[in-house]
């Protein structure tokens, strides 16, 4: 049985003070018998402080991006060692906002994934189609390409540390959620792809999260689908109550 993994992607929200408040409210509200794994991904500027507040709790820390070089003249970038030094265990890579707004191609995402894994950070690797691609019937083709290119050169052993997040771009921040059937269809397709590329057991153990307008009102039915193993939450993770509601439904 795969464990449910609920991650909150805070995106470019919450200054230091607001981050302290949000993470304290999440810690205080989280029941002792929470079965799901919980990850929070605040902005870079809050990582260190949030990490200190998370000490002794079951909540894990993730970053929202990184660069693949170790150090040097890369103004504005952050390395894996820097993230690890402030307590990160996870890093979100390939998010559609990075792909679309910051023009990150599959090849760059692949380099980042390989370096993250080599350095001991666990990637939350995001994939998903644009609205136009869904309407043109290209969803499976897009997702296949992203999986193929993003995970090129990754070993079956390393796949134990990868989470895939399927986030249809048209469902992100729009209030439109994929129906549980639409999401399940793509999740099961992704698991088959991974089985073919790696092995049946890698696929069976892989956590595949759904992301795109997940909220407490829809998380239960999404998370009860066979191949949906968790959620990557944007807007609804910015309020402790709604994030805790999603965790409770897992
Ligand atoms: P929303 O939950 O705001 O739609 O964002 C989803 C997302 O992009 C998480 O990475």
Coordinates of N, CA and C and ligand atoms in Angstrom, one line a residue:
X1 N 0.8 -1.2 0.0 CA 0.0 0.0 0.0 C 0.9 1.3 0.0
X2 N 0.6 2.1 -1.0 CA 1.3 3.4 -1.0 C 0.8 4.4 0.0
X3 N 1.7 5.1 0.7 CA 1.2 6.1 1.7 C 0.8 7.3 0.9
X4 N -0.2 8.1 1.5 CA -0.6 9.4 0.8 C 0.4 10.4 1.2
X5 N 0.8 11.3 0.2 CA 1.7 12.4 0.5 C 1.1 13.7 0.1
X6 N 0.9 14.6 1.0 CA 0.3 15.9 0.8 C 1.4 16.9 0.9
X7 N 1.6 17.7 -0.2 CA 2.6 18.7 -0.2 C 1.9 20.1 -0.5
X8 N 2.4 21.1 0.2 CA 1.9 22.5 0.0 C 3.0 23.3 -0.7
X9 N 2.6 23.8 -1.9 CA 3.5 24.6 -2.7 C 3.0 26.1 -2.5
X10 N 3.8 26.8 -1.6 CA 3.4 28.1 -1.3 C 3.6 29.1 -2.4
X11 N 4.3 28.7 -3.4 CA 4.7 29.6 -4.5 C 5.3 30.9 -4.0
X12 N 5.0 32.1 -4.7 CA 5.6 33.3 -4.2 C 4.7 34.0 -3.3
X13 N 4.4 33.4 -2.1 CA 3.5 33.9 -1.1 C 4.2 33.7 0.2
X14 N 3.8 34.6 1.2 CA 4.2 34.6 2.6 C 5.6 35.1 2.8
X15 N 5.7 36.3 3.4 CA 7.0 36.8 3.9 C 7.4 36.0 5.1
X16 N 8.5 36.4 5.8 CA 9.0 35.6 6.9 C 8.0 35.5 8.0
X17 N 7.4 36.7 8.4 CA 6.5 36.7 9.5 C 5.2 35.8 9.2
X18 N 4.7 36.0 8.0 CA 3.5 35.2 7.6 C 3.8 33.7 7.5
X19 N 5.1 33.4 7.1 CA 5.5 32.0 7.1 C 5.5 31.4 8.4
X20 N 6.0 32.1 9.4 CA 6.1 31.6 10.8 C 4.7 31.3 11.3
X21 N 3.8 32.2 11.0 CA 2.4 32.0 11.5 C 1.8 30.8 10.8
X22 N 1.9 30.7 9.5 CA 1.3 29.6 8.8 C 1.8 28.3 9.2
X23 N 3.1 28.2 9.3 CA 3.7 26.8 9.7 C 3.3 26.5 11.1
X24 N 3.3 27.5 12.0 CA 2.9 27.2 13.4 C 1.5 26.7 13.5
X25 N 0.6 27.4 12.7 CA -0.8 26.9 12.7 C -0.9 25.5 12.1
X26 N -0.1 25.2 11.1 CA -0.2 23.8 10.6 C 0.3 22.8 11.6
X27 N 1.4 23.1 12.3 CA 2.0 22.2 13.3 C 0.9 22.0 14.4
X28 N 0.4 23.1 14.9 CA -0.6 23.0 16.0 C -1.8 22.3 15.6
X29 N -2.2 22.4 14.4 CA -3.5 21.8 14.0 C -3.4 20.3 13.5
X30 N -2.1 19.8 13.3 CA -2.0 18.5 12.8 C -2.2 17.4 13.9
X31 N -3.1 16.5 13.6 CA -3.4 15.5 14.6 C -2.2 14.6 14.8
X32 N -2.0 14.0 16.0 CA -0.9 13.1 16.3 C -1.0 11.8 15.4
X33 N -2.2 11.4 15.1 CA -2.4 10.2 14.3 C -2.5 10.4 12.8
X34 N -1.9 11.5 12.3 CA -2.0 11.8 10.9 C -1.2 10.7 10.2
X35 N -1.9 10.0 9.2 CA -1.2 8.9 8.5 C -0.4 9.4 7.3
X36 N -0.9 10.5 6.7 CA -0.2 10.9 5.5 C 1.1 11.6 5.8
X37 N 2.0 11.5 4.8 CA 3.2 12.3 4.9 C 2.9 13.7 4.5
X38 N 3.4 14.7 5.2 CA 3.1 16.1 4.9 C 4.4 16.8 4.6
X39 N 4.4 17.6 3.5 CA 5.6 18.4 3.1 C 5.1 19.9 2.9
X40 N 5.9 20.8 3.4 CA 5.6 22.2 3.0 C 6.8 22.8 2.2
X41 N 6.4 23.6 1.2 CA 7.5 24.2 0.3 C 7.3 25.7 0.3
X42 N 7.9 26.4 1.3 CA 7.8 27.8 1.4 C 8.8 28.5 0.4
X43 N 8.7 29.8 0.2 CA 9.7 30.4 -0.6 C 11.1 30.4 0.0
X44 N 12.1 30.5 -0.8 CA 13.5 30.4 -0.3 C 13.8 31.2 1.0
X45 N 13.2 32.4 1.0 CA 13.5 33.3 2.1 C 13.0 32.9 3.5
X46 N 12.1 31.9 3.4 CA 11.5 31.4 4.7 C 12.0 30.0 5.1
X47 N 12.8 29.4 4.2 CA 13.2 28.0 4.4 C 13.8 27.7 5.8
X48 N 14.8 28.6 6.1 CA 15.6 28.4 7.3 C 14.7 28.4 8.5
X49 N 13.9 29.5 8.6 CA 13.0 29.7 9.8 C 12.0 28.6 9.9
X50 N 11.4 28.2 8.7 CA 10.4 27.2 8.7 C 11.0 25.9 9.2
X51 N 12.2 25.6 8.7 CA 12.9 24.4 9.1 C 13.1 24.3 10.6
X52 N 13.5 25.4 11.2 CA 13.7 25.4 12.7 C 12.4 25.1 13.4
X53 N 11.3 25.7 12.9 CA 10.0 25.5 13.5 C 9.5 24.0 13.3
X54 N 10.0 23.4 12.2 CA 9.5 22.0 11.9 C 10.3 21.0 12.8
X55 N 11.4 21.4 13.4 CA 12.2 20.4 14.1 C 11.3 19.6 15.2
X56 N 11.4 18.3 15.2 CA 10.7 17.5 16.1 C 9.2 17.2 15.7
X57 N 8.8 17.7 14.5 CA 7.5 17.4 14.0 C 7.7 16.4 12.9
X58 N 6.5 15.9 12.4 CA 6.6 14.9 11.3 C 6.6 15.6 9.9
X59 N 6.5 16.9 9.9 CA 6.4 17.6 8.6 C 7.7 17.8 8.0
X60 N 7.8 17.5 6.7 CA 9.1 17.6 5.9 C 9.1 19.0 5.2
X61 N 10.3 19.3 4.8 CA 10.5 20.6 4.1 C 11.0 20.4 2.7
X62 N 10.4 21.2 1.8 CA 10.8 21.2 0.4 C 11.1 22.6 -0.1
X63 N 11.9 22.7 -1.2 CA 12.1 24.0 -1.9 C 11.3 24.0 -3.2
X64 N 11.2 25.1 -3.8 CA 10.3 25.2 -5.0 C 11.2 25.2 -6.3
X65 N 12.5 25.2 -6.2 CA 13.3 25.2 -7.4 C 14.8 25.1 -6.9
X66 N 15.7 24.9 -7.8 CA 17.1 24.8 -7.6 C 17.8 24.9 -8.9
X67 N 19.1 25.1 -8.9 CA 20.0 25.1 -10.1 C 20.9 23.9 -10.0
X68 N 21.3 23.4 -11.2 CA 22.1 22.1 -11.1 C 23.6 22.3 -10.9
X69 N 24.1 23.5 -11.0 CA 25.5 23.7 -10.7 C 25.7 23.7 -9.2
X70 N 27.0 23.4 -8.8 CA 27.2 23.3 -7.3 C 27.4 24.7 -6.7
X71 N 28.1 25.6 -7.4 CA 28.3 26.9 -6.9 C 28.9 27.8 -8.1
X72 N 29.0 29.0 -7.9 CA 29.7 29.9 -8.9 C 28.9 31.1 -9.3
X73 N 29.2 31.6 -10.5 CA 28.6 32.8 -11.0 C 27.3 32.6 -11.7
X74 N 26.2 32.3 -10.9 CA 24.9 32.1 -11.4 C 23.9 32.9 -10.6
X75 N 24.0 34.2 -10.8 CA 23.3 35.2 -10.0 C 21.8 34.8 -9.9
X76 N 21.4 34.8 -8.7 CA 19.9 34.5 -8.4 C 19.6 33.1 -8.2
X77 N 20.6 32.2 -8.4 CA 20.2 30.8 -8.3 C 20.6 30.2 -6.9
X78 N 20.1 29.0 -6.7 CA 20.3 28.3 -5.4 C 20.7 26.9 -5.6
X79 N 21.7 26.3 -4.9 CA 22.2 25.0 -5.2 C 21.6 23.9 -4.3
X80 N 21.8 22.7 -4.6 CA 21.3 21.6 -3.8 C 21.9 21.6 -2.4
X81 N 23.2 21.9 -2.3 CA 23.9 21.9 -1.0 C 23.3 23.0 -0.1
X82 N 23.0 24.2 -0.7 CA 22.4 25.3 0.0 C 21.0 24.9 0.6
X83 N 20.3 24.2 -0.2 CA 18.9 23.8 0.2 C 19.1 22.7 1.3
X84 N 20.0 21.8 1.2 CA 20.2 20.8 2.2 C 20.7 21.4 3.5
X85 N 21.5 22.5 3.4 CA 22.0 23.1 4.6 C 20.9 23.8 5.4
X86 N 19.8 24.1 4.8 CA 18.7 24.7 5.6 C 17.6 23.7 5.9
X87 N 17.9 22.4 5.6 CA 17.0 21.4 6.1 C 16.0 20.8 5.0
X88 N 16.2 21.2 3.8 CA 15.3 20.6 2.7 C 15.5 19.2 2.5
X89 N 14.5 18.4 2.3 CA 14.5 17.0 1.9 C 14.0 16.9 0.5
X90 N 13.1 17.8 0.1 CA 12.4 17.7 -1.2 C 12.7 19.0 -2.0
X91 N 12.5 18.8 -3.3 CA 12.5 20.0 -4.2 C 11.5 19.8 -5.3
X92 N 10.7 20.9 -5.5 CA 9.7 20.8 -6.7 C 10.5 21.2 -7.9
X93 N 10.4 20.3 -9.0 CA 11.1 20.6 -10.2 C 10.1 20.4 -11.4
X94 N 10.2 21.2 -12.4 CA 9.4 21.1 -13.6 C 8.0 21.6 -13.4
X95 N 7.8 22.4 -12.4 CA 6.4 23.0 -12.3 C 6.1 23.8 -13.5
X96 N 4.8 23.7 -13.9 CA 4.3 24.4 -15.1 C 4.6 25.9 -15.1
X97 N 4.7 26.5 -13.9 CA 5.0 27.9 -13.9 C 6.4 28.2 -14.2
X98 N 7.3 27.2 -13.9 CA 8.7 27.3 -14.3 C 8.8 27.0 -15.8
X99 N 8.1 26.0 -16.3 CA 8.1 25.7 -17.7 C 7.6 26.8 -18.6
X100 N 6.4 27.4 -18.2 CA 5.7 28.4 -19.0 C 6.3 29.8 -18.8
X101 N 6.4 30.2 -17.6 CA 6.7 31.7 -17.4 C 8.3 31.8 -17.5
X102 N 9.0 30.8 -17.0 CA 10.5 31.0 -17.1 C 11.2 30.1 -18.1
X103 N 10.3 29.6 -19.0 CA 10.8 28.9 -20.2 C 11.8 27.7 -19.9
X104 N 11.5 27.0 -18.9 CA 12.4 25.8 -18.6 C 12.0 24.6 -19.5
X105 N 12.9 24.2 -20.3 CA 12.7 23.0 -21.2 C 12.9 21.7 -20.4
X106 N 12.4 20.7 -21.0 CA 12.6 19.3 -20.4 C 14.0 19.0 -20.1
X107 N 15.0 19.4 -21.0 CA 16.4 19.1 -20.8 C 16.9 19.7 -19.5
X108 N 16.6 20.9 -19.3 CA 17.0 21.6 -18.0 C 16.4 20.9 -16.8
X109 N 15.2 20.6 -16.9 CA 14.5 19.9 -15.8 C 15.2 18.6 -15.5
X110 N 15.5 17.9 -16.6 CA 16.2 16.6 -16.4 C 17.5 16.7 -15.7
X111 N 18.3 17.8 -16.1 CA 19.6 18.0 -15.4 C 19.4 18.3 -14.0
X112 N 18.4 19.1 -13.6 CA 18.1 19.4 -12.2 C 17.7 18.1 -11.5
X113 N 16.9 17.3 -12.1 CA 16.4 16.1 -11.4 C 17.6 15.2 -11.1
X114 N 18.5 15.0 -12.1 CA 19.6 14.1 -11.9 C 20.5 14.6 -10.8
X115 N 20.8 15.9 -10.8 CA 21.7 16.5 -9.7 C 21.0 16.4 -8.4
X116 N 19.7 16.7 -8.3 CA 19.0 16.6 -7.0 C 19.1 15.2 -6.4
X117 N 18.9 14.2 -7.3 CA 19.0 12.8 -6.8 C 20.4 12.5 -6.4
X118 N 21.4 12.9 -7.2 CA 22.8 12.5 -6.9 C 23.2 13.2 -5.6
X119 N 22.6 14.3 -5.3 CA 23.0 15.0 -4.0 C 22.1 14.7 -2.8
X120 N 21.1 13.8 -3.1 CA 20.3 13.4 -1.9 C 19.1 14.3 -1.7
X121 N 18.6 15.0 -2.7 CA 17.3 15.7 -2.5 C 16.3 14.9 -3.3
X122 N 15.0 14.9 -2.8 CA 14.0 14.1 -3.5 C 13.1 15.1 -4.4
X123 N 13.2 14.8 -5.7 CA 12.4 15.7 -6.5 C 10.9 15.4 -6.5
X124 N 10.1 16.5 -6.5 CA 8.7 16.3 -6.8 C 8.5 16.9 -8.2
X125 N 8.5 15.9 -9.1 CA 8.6 16.2 -10.5 C 7.2 16.4 -11.1
X126 N 7.0 17.7 -11.6 CA 5.7 18.1 -12.1 C 5.6 17.9 -13.6
X127 N 4.4 17.4 -14.0 CA 4.1 17.2 -15.4 C 2.7 17.6 -15.6
X128 N 2.3 17.8 -16.9 CA 0.9 18.1 -17.1 C 0.7 18.9 -18.4
X129 N -0.5 18.8 -19.0 CA -0.8 19.4 -20.3 C -1.5 20.7 -20.2
X130 N -1.3 21.5 -21.2 CA -2.0 22.8 -21.3 C -3.4 22.5 -21.8
X131 N -4.3 23.5 -21.6 CA -5.7 23.4 -22.0 C -5.8 23.0 -23.5
X132 N -5.0 23.8 -24.3 CA -5.1 23.5 -25.8 C -4.7 22.1 -26.1
X133 N -3.7 21.6 -25.4 CA -3.2 20.2 -25.7 C -4.3 19.2 -25.3
X134 N -5.0 19.5 -24.2 CA -6.1 18.5 -23.8 C -7.1 18.6 -24.9
X135 N -7.5 19.8 -25.3 CA -8.6 19.9 -26.3 C -8.2 19.3 -27.6
X136 N -6.9 19.3 -27.9 CA -6.5 18.6 -29.1 C -6.2 17.1 -29.0
X137 N -6.6 16.6 -27.8 CA -6.4 15.2 -27.6 C -4.9 14.8 -27.4
X138 N -4.1 15.7 -27.0 CA -2.6 15.4 -26.9 C -2.1 15.1 -25.5
X139 N -3.1 15.0 -24.6 CA -2.6 14.9 -23.1 C -1.6 13.7 -22.9
X140 N -1.9 12.5 -23.4 CA -1.1 11.4 -23.1 C 0.3 11.5 -23.8
X141 N 0.3 12.2 -25.0 CA 1.5 12.4 -25.7 C 2.4 13.4 -25.0
X142 N 1.8 14.4 -24.4 CA 2.6 15.5 -23.7 C 3.2 14.8 -22.4
X143 N 2.3 14.1 -21.7 CA 2.8 13.5 -20.5 C 3.9 12.5 -20.7
X144 N 3.7 11.7 -21.8 CA 4.8 10.7 -22.1 C 6.1 11.4 -22.4
X145 N 6.0 12.5 -23.2 CA 7.3 13.2 -23.5 C 7.9 13.7 -22.2
X146 N 7.1 14.3 -21.4 CA 7.7 14.9 -20.1 C 8.3 13.8 -19.2
X147 N 7.6 12.7 -19.1 CA 8.2 11.6 -18.3 C 9.5 11.1 -18.9
X148 N 9.4 10.8 -20.2 CA 10.6 10.3 -21.0 C 11.8 11.2 -20.8
X149 N 11.6 12.5 -21.1 CA 12.7 13.4 -21.1 C 13.1 13.8 -19.7
X150 N 12.2 14.0 -18.9 CA 12.5 14.4 -17.5 C 13.2 13.4 -16.7
X151 N 12.9 12.1 -17.0 CA 13.6 11.0 -16.2 C 14.7 10.3 -16.9
X152 N 15.1 10.9 -18.0 CA 16.2 10.2 -18.8 C 17.5 10.1 -17.9
X153 N 18.0 8.9 -17.9 CA 19.3 8.8 -17.1 C 19.1 8.5 -15.6
X154 N 17.8 8.5 -15.2 CA 17.5 8.2 -13.8 C 17.5 6.7 -13.6
X155 N 18.0 6.2 -12.5 CA 18.0 4.7 -12.4 C 16.8 4.3 -11.6
X156 N 16.5 3.0 -11.7 CA 15.4 2.4 -11.0 C 15.6 2.6 -9.5
X157 N 16.8 2.5 -9.0 CA 17.1 2.7 -7.6 C 16.7 4.2 -7.2
X158 N 17.1 5.1 -8.0 CA 16.9 6.5 -7.7 C 15.4 6.8 -7.8
X159 N 14.6 6.1 -8.5 CA 13.2 6.3 -8.6 C 12.5 6.2 -7.3
X160 N 13.1 5.5 -6.3 CA 12.5 5.3 -5.0 C 12.4 6.7 -4.3
X161 N 13.2 7.7 -4.8 CA 13.2 9.0 -4.2 C 12.5 10.0 -5.0
X162 N 11.8 9.6 -6.1 CA 11.1 10.5 -6.9 C 9.6 10.5 -6.7
X163 N 9.0 11.7 -6.6 CA 7.5 11.8 -6.6 C 7.1 12.4 -7.9
X164 N 6.1 11.9 -8.6 CA 5.6 12.6 -9.8 C 4.3 13.3 -9.4
X165 N 4.2 14.6 -9.8 CA 2.9 15.3 -9.6 C 2.3 15.6 -10.9
X166 N 1.1 15.0 -11.1 CA 0.4 15.3 -12.4 C -0.5 16.6 -12.1
X167 N -0.1 17.7 -12.8 CA -0.9 18.9 -12.6 C -1.3 19.4 -14.0
X168 N -2.6 19.1 -14.4 CA -3.0 19.7 -15.6 C -3.0 21.2 -15.5
X169 N -2.3 21.9 -16.5 CA -2.1 23.3 -16.3 C -3.4 24.1 -16.3
X170 N -4.4 23.6 -17.0 CA -5.7 24.3 -17.0 C -6.4 24.2 -15.7
X171 N -6.0 23.4 -14.8 CA -6.6 23.2 -13.5 C -5.9 24.0 -12.4
X172 N -4.7 24.6 -12.7 CA -3.9 25.3 -11.7 C -4.4 26.7 -11.5
X173 N -4.8 27.0 -10.2 CA -5.2 28.3 -9.9 C -6.5 28.8 -10.6
X174 N -7.2 27.9 -11.2 CA -8.4 28.3 -12.0 C -9.7 28.0 -11.3
X175 N -9.6 27.1 -10.3 CA -10.8 26.7 -9.6 C -11.4 25.5 -10.4
X176 N -10.9 25.2 -11.6 CA -11.4 24.0 -12.4 C -10.5 22.8 -12.0
X177 N -11.1 21.8 -11.5 CA -10.4 20.6 -11.1 C -10.6 19.6 -12.2
X178 N -9.6 18.8 -12.4 CA -9.9 17.6 -13.3 C -10.9 16.7 -12.6
X179 N -11.8 16.1 -13.3 CA -12.7 15.2 -12.6 C -11.9 14.0 -12.0
X180 N -12.4 13.4 -11.0 CA -11.6 12.2 -10.5 C -11.3 11.2 -11.6
X181 N -12.2 11.0 -12.5 CA -12.0 10.1 -13.6 C -10.9 10.6 -14.6
X182 N -11.0 11.9 -14.9 CA -9.9 12.4 -15.8 C -8.6 12.2 -15.1
X183 N -8.5 12.6 -13.9 CA -7.2 12.5 -13.2 C -6.7 11.0 -13.1
X184 N -7.6 10.1 -12.7 CA -7.3 8.7 -12.5 C -6.8 8.1 -13.9
X185 N -7.4 8.6 -15.0 CA -7.0 8.0 -16.3 C -5.6 8.4 -16.6
X186 N -5.2 9.6 -16.3 CA -3.8 10.0 -16.6 C -2.8 9.4 -15.6
X187 N -3.3 9.4 -14.3 CA -2.4 8.7 -13.3 C -2.1 7.3 -13.6
X188 N -3.1 6.6 -14.1 CA -2.8 5.2 -14.4 C -2.0 5.0 -15.6
X189 N -2.1 6.0 -16.6 CA -1.3 6.0 -17.8 C 0.2 6.3 -17.4
X190 N 0.4 7.2 -16.4 CA 1.7 7.6 -16.0 C 2.4 6.3 -15.3
X191 N 1.6 5.6 -14.5 CA 2.1 4.4 -13.9 C 2.5 3.4 -14.9
X192 N 1.8 3.3 -15.9 CA 2.1 2.3 -17.0 C 3.4 2.7 -17.7
X193 N 3.5 4.0 -18.0 CA 4.8 4.5 -18.6 C 6.0 4.2 -17.8
X194 N 5.8 4.4 -16.4 CA 7.0 4.2 -15.5 C 7.3 2.7 -15.5
X195 N 6.2 1.9 -15.5 CA 6.4 0.4 -15.5 C 7.2 0.0 -16.7
X196 N 6.9 0.6 -17.9 CA 7.6 0.2 -19.1 C 9.1 0.8 -19.1
X197 N 9.2 2.0 -18.6 CA 10.6 2.6 -18.6 C 11.5 2.0 -17.5
X198 N 10.9 1.7 -16.4 CA 11.7 1.2 -15.3 C 11.3 -0.3 -15.0
X199 N 10.3 -0.5 -14.1 CA 9.9 -1.9 -13.9 C 8.5 -1.8 -13.2
X200 N 7.9 -2.9 -13.2 CA 6.5 -3.0 -12.5 C 6.6 -2.6 -11.1
X201 N 7.7 -3.0 -10.4 CA 7.8 -2.7 -9.0 C 8.1 -1.2 -8.7
X202 N 8.9 -0.6 -9.6 CA 9.1 0.9 -9.5 C 7.8 1.6 -9.6
X203 N 7.0 1.2 -10.6 CA 5.7 1.8 -10.9 C 4.8 1.6 -9.7
X204 N 4.8 0.4 -9.2 CA 3.8 0.1 -8.1 C 4.1 0.9 -6.8
X205 N 5.4 1.2 -6.6 CA 5.7 2.0 -5.4 C 5.8 3.5 -5.6
X206 N 5.6 3.9 -6.8 CA 5.8 5.3 -7.1 C 4.6 6.2 -6.6
X207 N 4.9 7.2 -5.9 CA 3.9 8.2 -5.4 C 3.6 9.1 -6.6
X208 N 2.3 9.2 -7.0 CA 1.9 10.1 -8.0 C 0.8 11.0 -7.4
X209 N 1.2 12.3 -7.3 CA 0.3 13.3 -6.7 C -0.6 13.9 -7.8
X210 N -1.7 14.4 -7.4 CA -2.5 15.2 -8.3 C -2.4 16.7 -7.8
X211 N -2.4 17.6 -8.7 CA -2.4 19.0 -8.4 C -3.2 19.8 -9.3
X212 N -3.9 20.8 -8.8 CA -4.7 21.7 -9.6 C -6.0 21.9 -8.9
X213 N -6.1 23.1 -8.2 CA -7.3 23.5 -7.5 C -7.8 22.4 -6.5
X214 N -6.9 21.7 -5.8 CA -7.3 20.8 -4.8 C -7.7 21.6 -3.6
X215 N -8.8 21.2 -3.0 CA -9.3 21.9 -1.8 C -10.0 20.8 -0.9
X216 N -10.3 21.2 0.4 CA -10.9 20.2 1.2 C -12.2 19.6 0.7
X217 N -12.9 20.4 -0.2 CA -14.2 20.0 -0.7 C -14.1 18.9 -1.8
X218 N -12.9 18.8 -2.5 CA -12.8 17.9 -3.5 C -11.6 16.8 -3.3
X219 N -10.9 17.0 -2.2 CA -9.7 16.2 -2.0 C -10.1 14.7 -1.7
X220 N -11.2 14.5 -1.0 CA -11.6 13.2 -0.6 C -11.8 12.3 -1.8
X221 N -12.6 12.8 -2.7 CA -12.9 11.9 -3.9 C -11.7 11.8 -4.8
X222 N -10.9 12.8 -4.9 CA -9.7 12.7 -5.8 C -8.7 11.6 -5.1
X223 N -8.5 11.8 -3.8 CA -7.6 10.9 -3.2 C -8.1 9.5 -3.0
X224 N -9.3 9.2 -3.3 CA -9.8 7.9 -3.2 C -9.7 7.1 -4.5
X225 N -9.2 7.8 -5.5 CA -8.9 7.1 -6.8 C -7.7 6.2 -6.6
X226 N -7.7 5.0 -7.3 CA -6.7 4.0 -7.1 C -5.3 4.5 -7.3
X227 N -5.1 5.3 -8.4 CA -3.7 5.7 -8.7 C -3.3 7.1 -8.2
X228 N -4.2 7.8 -7.4 CA -3.9 9.1 -6.9 C -3.4 8.9 -5.4
X229 N -2.1 9.2 -5.3 CA -1.4 8.9 -4.0 C -1.2 10.1 -3.1
X230 N -1.8 11.3 -3.5 CA -1.5 12.5 -2.7 C -1.9 13.7 -3.5
X231 N -1.5 14.8 -3.0 CA -1.9 16.1 -3.6 C -0.7 17.1 -3.5
X232 N -0.6 17.8 -4.6 CA 0.3 19.0 -4.5 C -0.6 20.2 -4.6
X233 N -0.6 20.9 -3.5 CA -1.7 21.9 -3.2 C -1.1 23.3 -3.4
X234 N -1.7 24.2 -4.1 CA -1.3 25.6 -4.2 C -2.1 26.5 -3.3
X235 N -3.1 27.2 -3.9 CA -3.9 28.1 -3.2 C -4.4 27.7 -1.8
X236 N -4.9 26.5 -1.8 CA -5.5 26.0 -0.5 C -4.5 25.6 0.6
X237 N -3.2 25.7 0.3 CA -2.2 25.4 1.3 C -1.8 26.7 2.0
X238 N -2.3 27.8 1.6 CA -1.9 29.1 2.2 C -2.7 29.4 3.4
X239 N -3.8 28.7 3.7 CA -4.6 28.8 4.9 C -4.5 27.5 5.6
X240 N -4.1 27.6 6.9 CA -3.8 26.3 7.7 C -5.1 25.4 7.7
X241 N -6.2 26.0 7.9 CA -7.5 25.2 8.0 C -7.7 24.4 6.7
X242 N -7.6 25.0 5.5 CA -7.9 24.3 4.3 C -6.8 23.2 4.1
X243 N -5.5 23.6 4.3 CA -4.4 22.6 4.2 C -4.7 21.4 5.1
X244 N -5.0 21.7 6.3 CA -5.3 20.6 7.3 C -6.5 19.8 6.9
X245 N -7.5 20.4 6.3 CA -8.6 19.7 5.8 C -8.3 18.7 4.8
X246 N -7.4 19.1 3.9 CA -6.9 18.2 2.8 C -6.1 17.0 3.4
X247 N -5.3 17.4 4.4 CA -4.5 16.3 5.0 C -5.4 15.3 5.7
X248 N -6.5 15.8 6.4 CA -7.4 15.0 7.1 C -8.1 14.0 6.2
X249 N -8.4 14.5 4.9 CA -9.1 13.6 4.0 C -8.2 12.5 3.4
X250 N -6.9 12.7 3.6 CA -6.0 11.7 3.1 C -5.9 10.6 4.2
Ligands
LIG1 P1 -3.6 25.5 -7.1 O1 -3.9 24.5 -6.0 O2 -3.6 26.9 -6.6 O3 -4.4 25.2 -8.3 O4 -2.1 25.2 -7.6 C1 -1.7 23.9 -7.8 C2 -0.2 23.9 -8.0 O5 0.3 24.5 -9.0 C3 0.6 23.3 -7.0 O6 1.9 23.1 -7.4

